[in-house]
Tab-separated table of C-alpha atoms in Angstrom:
chain	number	residue	atom	x	y	z
W	178	MET	CA	19.974	-21.617	-6.933
W	179	GLU	CA	19.835	-22.027	-10.702
W	180	ASP	CA	17.652	-19.701	-12.758
W	181	PHE	CA	15.392	-21.782	-15.016
W	182	SER	CA	13.585	-18.777	-16.492
W	183	PRO	CA	13.750	-18.292	-20.275
W	184	PRO	CA	16.502	-15.999	-21.557
W	185	LEU	CA	15.896	-12.270	-21.825
W	186	GLN	CA	15.731	-12.302	-25.638
W	187	ARG	CA	13.017	-14.945	-25.585
W	188	ARG	CA	10.969	-13.159	-22.918
W	189	GLY	CA	11.235	-9.895	-24.843
W	190	ILE	CA	9.395	-11.350	-27.848
W	191	SER	CA	6.010	-11.434	-26.075
W	192	LEU	CA	5.453	-7.661	-25.892
W	193	PRO	CA	5.494	-6.940	-29.656
W	194	TYR	CA	2.970	-9.759	-30.204
W	195	ILE	CA	0.614	-8.267	-27.601
W	196	LYS	CA	0.910	-4.800	-29.132
W	197	PHE	CA	0.251	-6.278	-32.565
W	198	ASN	CA	-2.910	-8.003	-31.299
W	199	LEU	CA	-4.158	-4.740	-29.802
W	200	ASN	CA	-3.542	-3.011	-33.127
W	201	LEU	CA	-5.623	-5.685	-34.861
W	202	ASN	CA	-8.436	-5.087	-32.360
W	203	LEU	CA	-8.264	-1.364	-33.091
W	204	ASN	CA	-8.602	-2.035	-36.828
W	205	LEU	CA	-11.552	-4.367	-36.244
W	206	ASN	CA	-13.289	-1.693	-34.178
W	207	LEU	CA	-12.797	0.845	-36.964
W	208	ASN	CA	-14.199	-1.574	-39.549
W	209	LEU	CA	-17.260	-2.339	-37.415
W	210	ASN	CA	-18.072	1.398	-37.218
W	211	LEU	CA	-18.439	1.341	-33.423
W	212	ASN	CA	-18.030	4.391	-31.167
W	213	LEU	CA	-14.595	5.414	-32.475
W	214	SER	CA	-13.630	7.872	-29.735
W	215	LEU	CA	-14.369	5.383	-26.936
W	216	ASN	CA	-12.540	2.536	-28.668
W	217	LEU	CA	-9.472	4.674	-29.399
W	218	ASN	CA	-9.201	5.750	-25.751
W	219	LEU	CA	-9.568	2.160	-24.525
W	220	ASN	CA	-6.886	0.796	-26.841
W	221	LEU	CA	-4.449	3.608	-26.049
W	222	ASN	CA	-4.798	2.910	-22.326
W	223	LEU	CA	-4.114	-0.794	-22.897
W	224	ASN	CA	-0.994	0.024	-24.916
W	225	LEU	CA	0.355	2.299	-22.177
W	226	ASN	CA	-0.191	-0.381	-19.533
W	227	LEU	CA	1.635	-2.995	-21.602
W	228	ILE	CA	4.607	-0.705	-22.201
W	229	ILE	CA	4.956	-0.041	-18.456
W	230	CYS	CA	4.709	-3.765	-17.647
W	231	HIS	CA	8.129	-5.342	-17.456
W	232	PRO	CA	9.636	-8.519	-16.022
W	233	THR	CA	11.576	-7.932	-12.841
W	234	LYS	CA	13.236	-9.874	-10.058
W	235	THR	CA	12.121	-9.954	-6.458
W	236	ARG	CA	14.926	-9.465	-3.970
W	237	SER	CA	13.821	-12.275	-1.643
W	238	SER	CA	13.217	-15.296	-3.872
W	239	GLY	CA	14.914	-14.217	-7.106
W	240	THR	CA	11.967	-15.421	-9.221
W	241	LYS	CA	10.874	-13.241	-12.124
W	242	HIS	CA	7.313	-11.988	-12.330
W	243	TRP	CA	5.304	-9.300	-14.102
W	244	ILE	CA	4.560	-5.976	-12.443
W	245	ASN	CA	1.803	-3.784	-13.867
W	246	VAL	CA	2.330	-0.168	-12.783
């Protein structure tokens, strides 16, 4: 079985982009003068979930997929 998944370096590029987009959303919320405490808690929870997410291999099929803990 050949592994046609993208290389590890290429797959690792997606996480910084997602974190950067969440940071932009945080700045937009601050500029719109919304409920700051609620928005800060929401964005921090999203960041923690993305950090814990990581590509892994299943033992049976060997295909890579995302697991959100």
